[in-house]
Every structure is written in C-alpha cells, then in structure tokens.
Coordinates of C-alpha atoms in Angstrom, one line a residue:
M1 CA -0.2 0.5 -0.1
P2 CA 2.1 3.5 -0.8
K3 CA 1.8 5.4 2.0
G4 CA 2.7 9.0 0.3
E5 CA 5.1 11.4 1.8
V6 CA 5.2 12.2 5.3
K7 CA 4.8 15.5 5.7
S8 CA 5.8 16.3 9.3
E9 CA 8.5 14.1 11.3
Q10 CA 7.7 15.6 15.2
G11 CA 5.2 11.9 15.9
D12 CA 7.7 9.4 15.4
D13 CA 8.3 9.0 19.2
P14 CA 8.2 5.2 20.3
Q15 CA 6.5 6.6 23.2
T16 CA 3.1 7.3 21.9
N17 CA 0.4 6.5 23.9
I18 CA -2.7 7.5 22.1
L19 CA -3.0 8.7 18.5
A20 CA -5.7 10.0 16.5
I21 CA -5.8 9.0 13.1
I22 CA -7.8 11.6 10.3
P23 CA -8.6 10.6 6.5
A24 CA -9.1 13.4 4.5
H25 CA -9.9 14.2 1.3
N26 CA -10.6 18.1 0.2
E27 CA -11.3 19.2 3.7
E28 CA -9.7 22.4 4.0
R29 CA -12.7 24.2 5.8
F30 CA -13.1 22.0 8.7
I31 CA -9.3 19.8 8.7
G32 CA -7.7 22.8 11.0
S33 CA -9.7 22.5 13.6
V34 CA -10.5 19.0 13.8
V35 CA -6.6 19.1 14.2
L36 CA -6.6 21.1 16.9
S37 CA -9.7 19.9 19.1
A38 CA -7.9 16.1 18.6
R39 CA -5.4 17.4 19.9
A40 CA -5.9 18.8 23.2
H41 CA -7.1 14.3 24.1
V42 CA -4.4 12.3 22.4
D43 CA -0.5 12.7 22.2
R44 CA -0.1 12.9 18.0
V45 CA -2.4 13.3 15.0
I46 CA -1.7 11.4 11.8
V47 CA -4.0 12.8 8.9
I48 CA -4.0 10.8 6.0
D49 CA -4.5 13.4 3.0
D50 CA -6.3 11.3 0.2
G51 CA -5.0 12.8 -3.2
S52 CA -6.9 16.5 -2.1
T53 CA -6.4 19.0 -4.1
D54 CA -7.1 21.5 -1.8
A55 CA -5.0 22.8 1.0
T56 CA -6.1 20.1 3.2
A57 CA -2.6 19.2 3.8
E58 CA -1.1 22.1 4.6
L59 CA -3.1 23.1 6.7
A60 CA -3.3 20.1 8.6
E61 CA 0.4 20.3 9.3
A62 CA 0.1 24.2 11.2
A63 CA -2.4 22.5 13.4
G64 CA 0.4 19.9 14.5
A65 CA -0.6 17.1 12.9
I66 CA 1.9 14.6 10.9
V67 CA 0.9 14.1 7.4
I68 CA 0.8 11.4 5.2
Q69 CA 0.1 12.1 1.4
H70 CA -1.6 9.5 -1.5
P71 CA -0.8 10.4 -4.3
H72 CA -4.3 10.5 -5.5
N73 CA -7.6 9.7 -4.1
M74 CA -7.7 6.0 -3.1
G75 CA -10.6 6.1 -0.6
K76 CA -11.5 6.0 3.0
A77 CA -10.4 2.4 3.3
A78 CA -7.1 2.7 2.0
A79 CA -7.0 5.8 4.0
L80 CA -7.0 4.0 7.4
N81 CA -4.7 0.9 6.2
T82 CA -2.5 3.9 6.0
G83 CA -3.3 5.4 9.2
F84 CA -2.7 2.1 10.6
E85 CA 0.3 1.0 9.2
Q86 CA 2.1 4.2 10.8
A87 CA 0.0 3.7 13.6
R88 CA 2.2 0.2 14.0
Q89 CA 5.6 1.5 13.3
M90 CA 4.4 3.8 16.8
K91 CA 3.4 1.7 18.8
P92 CA 0.8 3.6 20.4
Q93 CA -1.2 2.2 23.5
A94 CA -4.6 3.3 21.3
V95 CA -5.7 4.5 18.4
V96 CA -8.8 6.5 18.4
V97 CA -10.0 7.5 14.4
L98 CA -13.0 10.4 13.7
D99 CA -13.6 12.0 10.4
A100 CA -12.6 15.3 9.1
D101 CA -15.4 17.0 8.4
G102 CA -16.4 18.4 11.5
Q103 CA -19.3 15.9 12.7
H104 CA -17.3 14.5 15.9
H105 CA -16.8 16.3 18.8
A106 CA -13.6 15.7 19.7
S107 CA -14.4 16.5 23.5
E108 CA -16.0 12.5 23.6
I109 CA -12.6 11.3 22.5
P110 CA -12.1 9.6 25.9
V111 CA -15.6 9.1 26.2
L112 CA -14.2 6.2 23.7
M113 CA -11.5 5.8 24.5
K114 CA -12.3 4.6 28.1
H115 CA -13.0 0.8 27.4
V116 CA -9.7 0.2 25.2
L117 CA -7.7 2.2 28.1
D118 CA -9.6 -0.1 30.6
G119 CA -8.6 -3.1 28.7
E120 CA -12.5 -3.8 28.2
A121 CA -12.6 -3.5 24.3
D122 CA -10.7 -3.5 21.3
M123 CA -13.0 -1.5 19.0
V124 CA -15.2 0.4 20.8
V125 CA -17.7 2.1 18.6
G126 CA -19.1 6.3 18.8
S127 CA -23.6 5.8 18.1
R128 CA -24.8 8.3 17.3
F129 CA -28.7 6.3 17.9
L130 CA -28.0 4.7 21.6
D131 CA -29.8 8.5 22.9
S132 CA -31.3 11.7 22.3
K133 CA -27.9 14.0 21.8
T134 CA -27.9 13.8 18.1
S135 CA -29.5 15.7 15.9
I136 CA -29.6 13.7 12.0
P137 CA -31.9 14.4 9.4
Y138 CA -35.0 11.7 9.6
V139 CA -34.6 9.9 6.1
R140 CA -30.4 9.9 6.4
S141 CA -31.4 8.3 9.8
L142 CA -34.0 5.5 8.2
G143 CA -31.2 4.6 5.6
L144 CA -28.2 4.3 8.2
R145 CA -30.7 2.1 10.3
G146 CA -31.5 0.4 7.1
I147 CA -27.2 0.1 6.5
T148 CA -27.1 -1.0 10.3
M149 CA -29.5 -4.0 10.1
L150 CA -28.0 -5.2 6.3
S151 CA -24.9 -5.1 8.2
N152 CA -25.8 -6.5 11.8
L153 CA -27.9 -9.6 9.5
G154 CA -24.8 -10.6 7.5
S155 CA -22.1 -9.9 10.3
G156 CA -24.0 -11.4 13.1
H157 CA -22.0 -9.0 15.8
P158 CA -24.9 -6.4 16.0
L159 CA -23.9 -3.1 16.6
S160 CA -26.5 0.3 16.4
D161 CA -24.9 2.3 14.4
S162 CA -22.4 0.3 12.1
Q163 CA -21.6 3.5 9.9
T164 CA -20.1 5.7 12.5
G165 CA -16.8 6.8 11.4
F166 CA -16.1 7.9 14.9
R167 CA -13.7 4.6 16.6
A168 CA -11.3 3.3 19.1
F169 CA -8.9 0.9 18.9
S170 CA -6.8 -1.4 21.4
R171 CA -3.5 -2.0 19.9
E172 CA -4.0 -6.0 19.2
A173 CA -6.9 -3.8 16.9
I174 CA -4.5 -1.9 15.1
D175 CA -2.3 -5.1 14.8
R176 CA -4.9 -7.1 13.3
M177 CA -6.8 -5.0 11.0
V178 CA -6.4 -4.7 7.9
F179 CA -9.2 -3.6 5.0
H180 CA -10.5 -4.7 1.7
T181 CA -13.6 -3.5 1.2
D182 CA -15.0 -3.8 -1.8
G183 CA -18.5 -2.5 -2.9
F184 CA -19.5 -1.8 1.2
S185 CA -18.2 0.8 3.4
V186 CA -14.9 0.0 5.4
E187 CA -17.0 0.5 8.6
S188 CA -19.3 -2.6 7.8
E189 CA -16.0 -4.4 7.0
M190 CA -14.9 -3.5 10.7
Q191 CA -17.8 -5.9 11.9
F192 CA -17.0 -8.3 10.1
L193 CA -13.4 -8.6 10.9
A194 CA -14.2 -7.7 14.8
R195 CA -16.3 -11.0 15.1
A196 CA -13.6 -13.1 11.9
L197 CA -10.8 -11.8 14.4
G198 CA -12.9 -12.2 18.0
L199 CA -12.1 -8.9 18.9
R200 CA -14.3 -7.5 21.8
T201 CA -16.7 -4.5 20.7
A202 CA -18.5 -1.9 22.9
E203 CA -20.4 0.9 22.0
V204 CA -20.6 4.6 23.9
P205 CA -22.9 6.9 22.7
I206 CA -22.1 10.4 20.8
S207 CA -23.4 13.7 19.5
C208 CA -23.2 14.3 15.7

C-alpha cells in the first residue's frame, strides 16, 4: 500500500500512547479545527490526505498533525490502512479515528477511549443512536438504520450504528485489522473483521 509522503516527523516517538487518525479528502474548511480539537485529547494526530486538490495537507500540518499524502484519491479504506500502518510503527496504546468534516466532537474522545484503556474492548464504536444527543435528518436516519440492520444480519455482530466513523481501537485491533473493502463501507467491514478476529466490541453514545 503506497503511503505517500510524510510531511512532518514530529510524531516519530515510540512512547506515544494515544493517536488520532483522520482520513481527509478536500477538507480544507474544517481540517485545521478538527486537528486542533483532537490534539487536546491525544498525544499525536495523523492526517491521511487522500489525494486532496485543496490545502488540506498544508492546513493539517500547520495545526500540528503528522500528514501522510496519497498521490491520488484511493478511498477511505486505503486511507485507514495507511493510518493503521503508521500507527503500528509508532506502537501506541490506543488509536481513535474520526472524520475530517467536523461532525464529531473531539471532547468525546476520552469517552470512546475509556473501554480501550481499561482493557475492556478492542473496538469502541461511537453510536449516534444510543441516546437523543444526535440531530440527524429523519430520512438519513432511516437510511443509516437500514444499512446497520443489513450489516448486523450479514456479520452476525450487531451494533446500533454500523456506519459511524468515530471509533477507538486497541493495540491488538490496530495490529490485526487490514481493510479490503469492495462494494460496502469500511465501517461495515470493521464489523465483519471484529467477529472474524474475535475482537471485543463496545458502543458508547456520541453527539453528531
């Protein structure tokens, strides 16, 4: 998997405990604030610039992220593979993944991390449907719930929100998960992999 160019070396610290991985494609409007807010809760932020044609990489680096650039858009699964590969080299205790468009609240990173850091789960899913803090349009909510139902039936590993991109992972999960998504979302693939690899899964409510 081509990793692209590492734009900053400040994260090459083998003692890093918690990493944030942010896949990004043409997110110059939000990426700076997302990186800054995530940095308040993690040791290092890795942004995978997935072939952006705007200033995503430059703004992420200016905000303090380690930036790895793909030469062209390869998709979210490839971006996460690149991020996980970099994380494996850095050997963190835990990793959190969040979207680059500002929809996730970085202040909730400790909530996702708790089950991982306490040794209770290998993948913690931030669910938008566990309580009423989330404002999602009704039609979109129906669509997400429908996809979740299909993912639950196919994987045999039920979740309340199979499509959320806000997740935390243990060291074991990072070491073992590699994505080969073809025809369905990488988030759904995580669900299948969790069962296949025997990874422990938990859910926590998030706002969005």
